Short mmCIF file of C-alpha atoms and ligand atoms in Angstrom, two decimals:
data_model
loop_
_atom_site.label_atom_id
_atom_site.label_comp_id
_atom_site.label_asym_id
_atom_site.label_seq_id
_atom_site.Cartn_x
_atom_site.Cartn_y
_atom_site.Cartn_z
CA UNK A 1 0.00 0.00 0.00
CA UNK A 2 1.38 3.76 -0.76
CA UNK A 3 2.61 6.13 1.81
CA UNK A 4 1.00 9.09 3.04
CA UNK A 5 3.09 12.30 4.29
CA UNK A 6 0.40 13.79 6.76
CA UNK A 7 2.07 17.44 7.86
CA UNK A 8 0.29 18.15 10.96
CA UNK A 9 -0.81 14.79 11.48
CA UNK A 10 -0.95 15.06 15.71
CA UNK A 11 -3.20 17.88 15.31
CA UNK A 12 -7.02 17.51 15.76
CA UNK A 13 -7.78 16.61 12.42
CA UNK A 14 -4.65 15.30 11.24
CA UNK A 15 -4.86 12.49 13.64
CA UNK A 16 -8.28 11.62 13.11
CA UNK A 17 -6.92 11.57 9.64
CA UNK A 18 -4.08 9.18 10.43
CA UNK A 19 -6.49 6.72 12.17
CA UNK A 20 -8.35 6.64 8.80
CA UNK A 21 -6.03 6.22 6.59
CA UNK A 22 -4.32 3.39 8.94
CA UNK A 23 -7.96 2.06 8.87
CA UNK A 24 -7.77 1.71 4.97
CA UNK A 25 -4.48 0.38 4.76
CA UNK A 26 -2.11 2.69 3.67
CA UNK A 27 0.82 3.88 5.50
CA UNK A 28 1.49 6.97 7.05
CA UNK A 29 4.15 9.29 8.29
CA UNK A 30 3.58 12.18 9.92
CA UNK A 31 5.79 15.64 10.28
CA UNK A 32 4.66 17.68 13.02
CA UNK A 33 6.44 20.55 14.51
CA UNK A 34 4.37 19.69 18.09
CA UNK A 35 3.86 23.65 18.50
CA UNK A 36 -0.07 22.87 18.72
CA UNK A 37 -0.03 19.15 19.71
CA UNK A 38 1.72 16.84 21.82
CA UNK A 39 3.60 13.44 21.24
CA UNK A 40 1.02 11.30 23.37
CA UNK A 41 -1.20 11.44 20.23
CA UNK A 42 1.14 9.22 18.48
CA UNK A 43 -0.01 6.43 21.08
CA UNK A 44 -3.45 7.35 21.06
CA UNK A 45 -3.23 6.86 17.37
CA UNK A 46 -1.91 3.10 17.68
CA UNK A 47 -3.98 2.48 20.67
CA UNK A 48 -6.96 2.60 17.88
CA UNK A 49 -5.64 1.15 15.18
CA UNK A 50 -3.09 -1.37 16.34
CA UNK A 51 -0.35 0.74 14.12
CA UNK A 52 2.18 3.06 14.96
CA UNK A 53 2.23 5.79 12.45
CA UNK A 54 5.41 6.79 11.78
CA UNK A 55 6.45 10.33 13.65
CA UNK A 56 8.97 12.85 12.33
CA UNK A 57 9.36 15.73 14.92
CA UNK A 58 10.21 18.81 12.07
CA UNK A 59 8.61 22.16 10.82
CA UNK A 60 7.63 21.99 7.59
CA UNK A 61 9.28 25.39 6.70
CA UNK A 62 12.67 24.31 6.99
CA UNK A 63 13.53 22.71 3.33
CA UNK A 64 16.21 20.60 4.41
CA UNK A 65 14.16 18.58 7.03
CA UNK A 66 11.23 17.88 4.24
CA UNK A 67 14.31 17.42 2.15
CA UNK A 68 15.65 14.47 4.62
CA UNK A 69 11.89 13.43 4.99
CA UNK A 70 11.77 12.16 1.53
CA UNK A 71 15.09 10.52 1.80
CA UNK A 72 14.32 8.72 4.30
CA UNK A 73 10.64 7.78 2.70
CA UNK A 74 11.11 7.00 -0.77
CA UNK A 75 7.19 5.42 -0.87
CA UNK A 76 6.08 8.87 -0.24
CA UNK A 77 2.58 9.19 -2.96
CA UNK A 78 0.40 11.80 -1.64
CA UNK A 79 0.57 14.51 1.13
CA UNK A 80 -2.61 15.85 3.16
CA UNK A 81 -1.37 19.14 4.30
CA UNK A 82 -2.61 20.23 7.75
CA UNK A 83 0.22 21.92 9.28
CA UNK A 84 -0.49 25.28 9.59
CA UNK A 85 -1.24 27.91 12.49
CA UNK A 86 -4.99 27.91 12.48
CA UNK A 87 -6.34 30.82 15.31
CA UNK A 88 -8.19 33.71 13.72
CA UNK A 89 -7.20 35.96 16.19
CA UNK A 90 -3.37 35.16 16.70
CA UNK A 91 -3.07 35.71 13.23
CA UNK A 92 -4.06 39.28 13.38
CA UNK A 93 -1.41 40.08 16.34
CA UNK A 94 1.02 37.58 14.39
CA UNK A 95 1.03 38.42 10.74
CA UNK A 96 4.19 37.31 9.53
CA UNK A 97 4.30 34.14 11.46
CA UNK A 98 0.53 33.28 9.66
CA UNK A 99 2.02 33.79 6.45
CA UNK A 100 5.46 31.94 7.16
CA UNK A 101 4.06 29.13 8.37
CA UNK A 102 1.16 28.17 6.69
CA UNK A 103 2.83 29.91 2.89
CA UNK A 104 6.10 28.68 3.25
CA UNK A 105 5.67 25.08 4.76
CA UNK A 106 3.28 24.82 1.49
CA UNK A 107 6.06 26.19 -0.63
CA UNK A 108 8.14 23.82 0.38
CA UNK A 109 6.25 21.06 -0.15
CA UNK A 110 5.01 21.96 -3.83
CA UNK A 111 8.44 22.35 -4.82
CA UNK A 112 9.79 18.78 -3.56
CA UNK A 113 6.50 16.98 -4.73
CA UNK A 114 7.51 16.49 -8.39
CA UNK A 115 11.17 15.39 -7.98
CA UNK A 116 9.96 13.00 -5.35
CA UNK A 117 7.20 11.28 -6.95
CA UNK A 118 4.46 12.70 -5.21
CA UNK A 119 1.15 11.93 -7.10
CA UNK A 120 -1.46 14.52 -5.16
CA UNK A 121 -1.64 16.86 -2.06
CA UNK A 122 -4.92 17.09 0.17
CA UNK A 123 -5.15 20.82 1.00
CA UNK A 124 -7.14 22.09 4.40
CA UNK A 125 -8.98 24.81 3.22
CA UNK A 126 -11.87 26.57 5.19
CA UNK A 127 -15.20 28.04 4.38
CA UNK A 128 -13.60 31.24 5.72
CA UNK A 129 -12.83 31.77 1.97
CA UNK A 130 -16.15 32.65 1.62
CA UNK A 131 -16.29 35.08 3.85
CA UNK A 132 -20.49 36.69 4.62
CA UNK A 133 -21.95 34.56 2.05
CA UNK A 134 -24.52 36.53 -0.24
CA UNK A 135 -27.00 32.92 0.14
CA UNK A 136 -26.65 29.87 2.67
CA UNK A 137 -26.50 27.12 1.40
CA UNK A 138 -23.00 28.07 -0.10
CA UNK A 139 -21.75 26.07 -3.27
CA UNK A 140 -18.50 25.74 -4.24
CA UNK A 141 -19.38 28.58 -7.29
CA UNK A 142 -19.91 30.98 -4.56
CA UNK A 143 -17.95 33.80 -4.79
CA UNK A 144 -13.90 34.25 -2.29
CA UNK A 145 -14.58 37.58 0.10
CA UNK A 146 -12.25 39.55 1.12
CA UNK A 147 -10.23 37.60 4.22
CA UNK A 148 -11.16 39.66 7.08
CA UNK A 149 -7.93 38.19 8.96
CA UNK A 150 -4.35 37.12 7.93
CA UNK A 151 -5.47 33.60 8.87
CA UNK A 152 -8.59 33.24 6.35
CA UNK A 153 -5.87 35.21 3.75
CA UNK A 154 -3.25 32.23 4.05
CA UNK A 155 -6.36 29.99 3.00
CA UNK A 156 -7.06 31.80 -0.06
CA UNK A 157 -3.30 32.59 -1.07
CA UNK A 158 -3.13 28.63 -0.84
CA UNK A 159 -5.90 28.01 -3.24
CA UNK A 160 -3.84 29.96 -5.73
CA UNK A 161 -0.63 29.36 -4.93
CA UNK A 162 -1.56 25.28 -5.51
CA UNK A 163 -3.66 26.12 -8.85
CA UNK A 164 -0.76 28.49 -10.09
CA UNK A 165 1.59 26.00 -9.85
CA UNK A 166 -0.40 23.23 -11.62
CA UNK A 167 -1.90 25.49 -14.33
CA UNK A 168 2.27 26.12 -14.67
CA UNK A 169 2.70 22.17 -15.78
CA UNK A 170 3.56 20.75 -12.35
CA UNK A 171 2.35 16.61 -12.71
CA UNK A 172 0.82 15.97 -9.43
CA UNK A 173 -3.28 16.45 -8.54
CA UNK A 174 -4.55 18.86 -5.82
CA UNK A 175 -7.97 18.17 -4.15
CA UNK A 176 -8.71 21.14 -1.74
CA UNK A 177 -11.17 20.78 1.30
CA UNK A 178 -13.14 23.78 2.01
CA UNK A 179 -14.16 22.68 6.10
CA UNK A 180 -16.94 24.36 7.70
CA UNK A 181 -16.80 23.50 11.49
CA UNK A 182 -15.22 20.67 12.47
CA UNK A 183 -16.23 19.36 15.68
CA UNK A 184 -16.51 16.21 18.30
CA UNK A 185 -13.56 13.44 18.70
CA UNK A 186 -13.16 10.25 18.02
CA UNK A 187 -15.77 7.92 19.42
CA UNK A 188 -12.97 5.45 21.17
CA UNK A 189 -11.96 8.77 23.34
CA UNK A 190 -8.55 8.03 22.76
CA UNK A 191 -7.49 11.31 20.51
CA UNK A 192 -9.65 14.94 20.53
CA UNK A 193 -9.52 18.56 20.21
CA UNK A 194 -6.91 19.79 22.64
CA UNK A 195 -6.34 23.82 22.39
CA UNK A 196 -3.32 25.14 24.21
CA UNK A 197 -4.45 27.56 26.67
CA UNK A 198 -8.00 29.17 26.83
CA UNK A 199 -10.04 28.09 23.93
CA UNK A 200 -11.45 30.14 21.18
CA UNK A 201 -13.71 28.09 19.10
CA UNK A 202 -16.92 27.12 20.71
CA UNK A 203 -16.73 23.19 21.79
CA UNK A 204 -13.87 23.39 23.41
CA UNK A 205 -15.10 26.33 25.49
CA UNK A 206 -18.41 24.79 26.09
CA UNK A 207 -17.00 21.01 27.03
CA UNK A 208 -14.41 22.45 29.51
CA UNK A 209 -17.37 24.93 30.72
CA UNK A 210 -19.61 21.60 31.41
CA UNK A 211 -16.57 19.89 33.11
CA UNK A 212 -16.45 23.24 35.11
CA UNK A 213 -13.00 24.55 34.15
CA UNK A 214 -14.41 27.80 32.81
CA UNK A 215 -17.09 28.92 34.61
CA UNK A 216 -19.81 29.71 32.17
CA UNK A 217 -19.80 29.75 28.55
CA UNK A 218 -20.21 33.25 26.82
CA UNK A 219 -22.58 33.32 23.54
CA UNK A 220 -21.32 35.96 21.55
CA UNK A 221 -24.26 38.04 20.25
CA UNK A 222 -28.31 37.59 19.96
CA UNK A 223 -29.07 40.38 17.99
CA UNK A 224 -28.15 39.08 14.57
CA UNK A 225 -30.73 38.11 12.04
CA UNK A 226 -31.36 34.36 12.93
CA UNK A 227 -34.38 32.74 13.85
CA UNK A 228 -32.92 32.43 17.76
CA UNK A 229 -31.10 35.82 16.84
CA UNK A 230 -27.45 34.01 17.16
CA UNK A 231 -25.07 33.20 15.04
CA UNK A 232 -25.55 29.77 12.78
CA UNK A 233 -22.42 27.37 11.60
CA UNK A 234 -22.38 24.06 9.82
CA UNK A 235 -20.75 21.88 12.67
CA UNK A 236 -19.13 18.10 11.35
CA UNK A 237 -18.26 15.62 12.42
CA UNK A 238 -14.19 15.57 12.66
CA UNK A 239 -14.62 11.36 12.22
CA UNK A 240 -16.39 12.09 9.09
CA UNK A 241 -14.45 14.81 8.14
CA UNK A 242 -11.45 12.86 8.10
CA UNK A 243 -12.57 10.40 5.99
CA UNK A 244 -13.34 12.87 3.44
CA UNK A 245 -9.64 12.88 3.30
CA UNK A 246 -8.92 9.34 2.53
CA UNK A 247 -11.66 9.37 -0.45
CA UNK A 248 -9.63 11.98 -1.92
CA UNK A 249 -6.41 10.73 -1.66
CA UNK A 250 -7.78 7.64 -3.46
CA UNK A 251 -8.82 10.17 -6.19
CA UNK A 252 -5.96 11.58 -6.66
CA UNK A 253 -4.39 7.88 -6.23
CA UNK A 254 -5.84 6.03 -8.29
CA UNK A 255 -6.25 8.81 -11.19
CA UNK A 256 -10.00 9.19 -10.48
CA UNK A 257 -9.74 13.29 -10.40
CA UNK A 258 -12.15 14.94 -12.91
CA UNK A 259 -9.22 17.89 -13.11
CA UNK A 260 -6.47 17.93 -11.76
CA UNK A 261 -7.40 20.49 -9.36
CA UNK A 262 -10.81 19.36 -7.54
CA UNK A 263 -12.26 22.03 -4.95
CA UNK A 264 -15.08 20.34 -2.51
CA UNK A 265 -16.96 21.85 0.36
CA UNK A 266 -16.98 20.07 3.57
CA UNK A 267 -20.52 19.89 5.50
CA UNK A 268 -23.47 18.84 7.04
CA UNK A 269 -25.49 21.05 4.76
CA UNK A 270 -27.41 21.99 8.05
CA UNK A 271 -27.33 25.15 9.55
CA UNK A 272 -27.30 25.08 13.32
CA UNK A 273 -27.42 28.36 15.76
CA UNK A 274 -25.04 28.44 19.07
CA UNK A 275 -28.08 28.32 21.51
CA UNK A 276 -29.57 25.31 19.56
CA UNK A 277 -25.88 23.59 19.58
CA UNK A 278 -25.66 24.51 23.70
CA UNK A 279 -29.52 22.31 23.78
CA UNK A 280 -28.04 19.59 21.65
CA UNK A 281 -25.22 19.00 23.97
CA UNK A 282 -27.18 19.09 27.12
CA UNK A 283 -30.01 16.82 25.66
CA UNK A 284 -27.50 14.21 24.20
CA UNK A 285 -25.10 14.26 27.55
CA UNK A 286 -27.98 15.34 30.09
CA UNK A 287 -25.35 18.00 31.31
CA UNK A 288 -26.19 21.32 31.82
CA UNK A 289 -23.62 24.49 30.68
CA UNK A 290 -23.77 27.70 32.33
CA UNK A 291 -24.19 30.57 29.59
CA UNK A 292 -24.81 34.07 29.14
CA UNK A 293 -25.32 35.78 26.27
CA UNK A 294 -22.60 38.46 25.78
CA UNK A 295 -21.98 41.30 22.80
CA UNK A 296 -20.88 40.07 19.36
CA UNK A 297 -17.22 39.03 18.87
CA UNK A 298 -15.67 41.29 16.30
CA UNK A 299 -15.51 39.85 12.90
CA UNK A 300 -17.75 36.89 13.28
CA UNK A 301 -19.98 35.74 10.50
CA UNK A 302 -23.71 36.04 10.62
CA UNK A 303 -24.68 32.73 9.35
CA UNK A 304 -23.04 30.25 7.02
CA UNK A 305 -23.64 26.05 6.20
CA UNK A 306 -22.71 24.07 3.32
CA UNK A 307 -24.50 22.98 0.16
CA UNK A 308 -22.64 19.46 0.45
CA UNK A 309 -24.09 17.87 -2.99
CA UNK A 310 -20.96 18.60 -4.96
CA UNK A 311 -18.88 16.54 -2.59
CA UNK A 312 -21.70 13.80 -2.01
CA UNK A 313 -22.16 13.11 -5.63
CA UNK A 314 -19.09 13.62 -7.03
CA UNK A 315 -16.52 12.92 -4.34
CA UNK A 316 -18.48 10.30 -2.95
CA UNK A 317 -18.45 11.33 0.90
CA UNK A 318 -21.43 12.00 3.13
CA UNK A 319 -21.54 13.35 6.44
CA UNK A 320 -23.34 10.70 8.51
CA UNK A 321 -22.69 11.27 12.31
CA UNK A 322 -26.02 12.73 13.83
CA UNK A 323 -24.89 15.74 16.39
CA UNK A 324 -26.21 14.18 19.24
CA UNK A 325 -23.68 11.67 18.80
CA UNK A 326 -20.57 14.14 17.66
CA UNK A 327 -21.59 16.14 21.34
CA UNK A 328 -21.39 12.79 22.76
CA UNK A 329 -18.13 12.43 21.39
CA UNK A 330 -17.11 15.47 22.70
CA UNK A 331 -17.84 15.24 25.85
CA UNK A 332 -16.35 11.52 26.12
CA UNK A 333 -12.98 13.12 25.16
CA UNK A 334 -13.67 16.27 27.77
CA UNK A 335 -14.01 13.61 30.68
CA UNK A 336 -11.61 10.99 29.67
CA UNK A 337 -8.90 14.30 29.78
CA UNK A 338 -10.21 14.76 33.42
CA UNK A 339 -9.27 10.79 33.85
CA UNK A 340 -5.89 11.62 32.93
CA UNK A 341 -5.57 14.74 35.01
CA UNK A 342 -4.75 16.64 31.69
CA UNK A 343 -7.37 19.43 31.94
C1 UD1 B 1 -13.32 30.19 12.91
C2 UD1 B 1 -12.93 30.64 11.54
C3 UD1 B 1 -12.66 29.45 10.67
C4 UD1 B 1 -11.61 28.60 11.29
C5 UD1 B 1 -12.08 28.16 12.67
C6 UD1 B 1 -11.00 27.32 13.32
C7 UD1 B 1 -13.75 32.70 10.56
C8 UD1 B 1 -14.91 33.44 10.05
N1 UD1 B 1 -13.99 31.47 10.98
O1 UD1 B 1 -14.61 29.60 12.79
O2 UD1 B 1 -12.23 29.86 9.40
O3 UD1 B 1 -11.34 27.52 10.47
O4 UD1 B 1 -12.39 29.30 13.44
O5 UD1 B 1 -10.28 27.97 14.25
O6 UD1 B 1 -12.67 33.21 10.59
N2 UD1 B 1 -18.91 31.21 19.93
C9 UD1 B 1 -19.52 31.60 21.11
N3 UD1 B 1 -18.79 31.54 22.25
C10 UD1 B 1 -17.49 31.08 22.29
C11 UD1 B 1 -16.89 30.68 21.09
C12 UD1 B 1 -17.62 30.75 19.92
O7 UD1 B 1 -20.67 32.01 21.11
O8 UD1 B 1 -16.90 31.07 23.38
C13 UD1 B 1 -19.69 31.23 18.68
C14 UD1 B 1 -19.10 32.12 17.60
O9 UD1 B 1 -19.60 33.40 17.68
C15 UD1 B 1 -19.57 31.39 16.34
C16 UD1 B 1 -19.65 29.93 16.74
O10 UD1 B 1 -19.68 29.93 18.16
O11 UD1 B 1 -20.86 31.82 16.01
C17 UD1 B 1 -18.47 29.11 16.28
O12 UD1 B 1 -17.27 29.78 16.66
P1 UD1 B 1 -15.84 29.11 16.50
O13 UD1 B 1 -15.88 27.73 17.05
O14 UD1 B 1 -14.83 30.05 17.06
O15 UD1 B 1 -15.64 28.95 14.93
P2 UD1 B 1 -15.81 30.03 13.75
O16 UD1 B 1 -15.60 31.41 14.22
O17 UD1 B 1 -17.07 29.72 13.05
#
């Protein structure tokens, strides 16, 4: 079976990616620069699947370690690139580090695909590309806003960097995944979201506000124009998310692509608001979370979800994990974190 480099693979959904692709057969090693991850994922990672992924501690922007990488791993046939700095806020206080890491690391990897053999790269897009969407659901067609943050920028330089360098003659396939928002852990418990520090995005916050680390949850904003007047998101499944990934590797793979750049939007295709998400979670774990509605957080989008059809007819991949279930999930992984005096 082929090899697949996975650059960020102990992050949250490169090692639910990992378990996936172990799961199919093909084998995997991983770069990972640990900066937003830790080591112990590695084991949770064989702990599932019986298999040890292979682990490269590195950063992606340093050529010569990608360089060595490929030396060492001459089976090397696709790449799913995750590795990249990923907090909307950071990236506004951190410019140049946004743009280093996330432009350069896929720089690097473009340029040493060819010479190495490298059939296809899985890119982690987001539907921040979108931006305010003039209609919900949002198609692929729709049109690429204006980032709003150096973060959602690196996302859409990507897109072009990948498709200028294949519209230049490069031979390798690019399938890019436009996620909405990812969410929930793996159902054995044994890998999760784990955020350094206080969280941002919203299930972290609201797990470790059930588990009573934070003390209530804040919902940011109730004025905007939703039914429940907050704001609405397409949450997925991170299980099915990541296997999204492994259906277009195989594209890519086994020269299935329809061109040889392929641009699919990752969702549910249903619209859920933060107060019906909070009642989800309670009904499905029977735990109550503290909240308070607060003001609006400063460049948040209104409402946005997913027209998934593209990517259910043509990729082949539906989302299939109800949400009861994904909060479930979450909250397994919240708790089984307490077990191991982690958080
Ligand atoms: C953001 C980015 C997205 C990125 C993702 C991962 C934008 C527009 N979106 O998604 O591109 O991939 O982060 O980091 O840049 N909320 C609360 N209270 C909280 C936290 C969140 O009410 O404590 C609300 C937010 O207002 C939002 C929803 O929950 O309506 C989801 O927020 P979050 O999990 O941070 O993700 P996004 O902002 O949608």
């Amino acid at each position: 079976m082929d090899r697949i480099l996975v650059t960020g693979g102990t992050g949250y959904i490169g090692s639910h990616t990992v378990v996936e692709l172990q799961q199919a057969g093909y084998k995997v090693v991983i770069i990972d620069n640990l900066s937003n991850s830790s080591r112990d994922v590695v084991d949770g990672i064989e702990r599932i699947t019986g298999v040890r992924p292979d682990f490269v501690e590195g950063d992606c922007t340093d050529m010569e370690t990608l360089i060595k990488l490929f030396a060492d791993y001459k089976d090397i046939k696709g790449i799913i690139n995750f590795a990249a700095s990923k907090a909307v806020g950071e990236s506004v206080s951190k410019p140049i580090l946004y743009y280093r890491n996330n432009l350069v690391t896929l720089l690097n990897l473009l340029e040493l695909m060819d010479s190495n053999g490298v059939k296809g790269m899985v890119f982690s897009s987001s539907c921040t590309v979108y931006g305010e969407p003039d209609e919900n659901p949002v198609t692929e067609k729709a049109p690429i806003k204006k980032a709003t943050s150096p973060y959602g920028n690196t996302k859409q330089i990507s897109e072009e960097i990948i498709s200028d360098v294949i519209n230049a003659g490069a031979s390798f396939k690019s399938v890019i995944l436009r996620y909405f928002n990812p969410v929930g852990a793996h159902p054995s418990a044994e890998i999760g979201e784990l955020p350094n520090g206080v969280p941002q995005n919203l299930i972290p916050y609201l797990t470790q506000t059930a588990i009573g680390i934070r003390n209530e949850l804040s919902v940011f904003g109730d004025d905007y124009d939703t039914p429940d007047g907050s704001c609405i998101r397409d949450y997925i499944n991170v299980v099915d998310l990541a296997k999204a990934h492994v259906i277009a590797v195989e594209r890519m793979l086994q020269d299935k692509s329809e061109n040889k750049i392929e641009i699919f939007n990752l969702g549910t295709g249903q619209g859920v608001s933060v107060l019906e998400l909070i009642n989800v979670f309670e009904e499905a774990t029977g735990v109550k979370v503290p909240h308070r509605i607060v003001g609006r957080r400063a460049g948040d989008i209104e409402k946005v979800w997913a027209d998934p059809l593209y990517a259910n007819e043509v990729l082949g991949w539906k989302a299939t994990s109800t949400l009861a279930d994904t909060m479930r999930s979450a909250w397994a992984w919240q708790k089984r974190l307490r077990e191991r005096g982690i958080m």
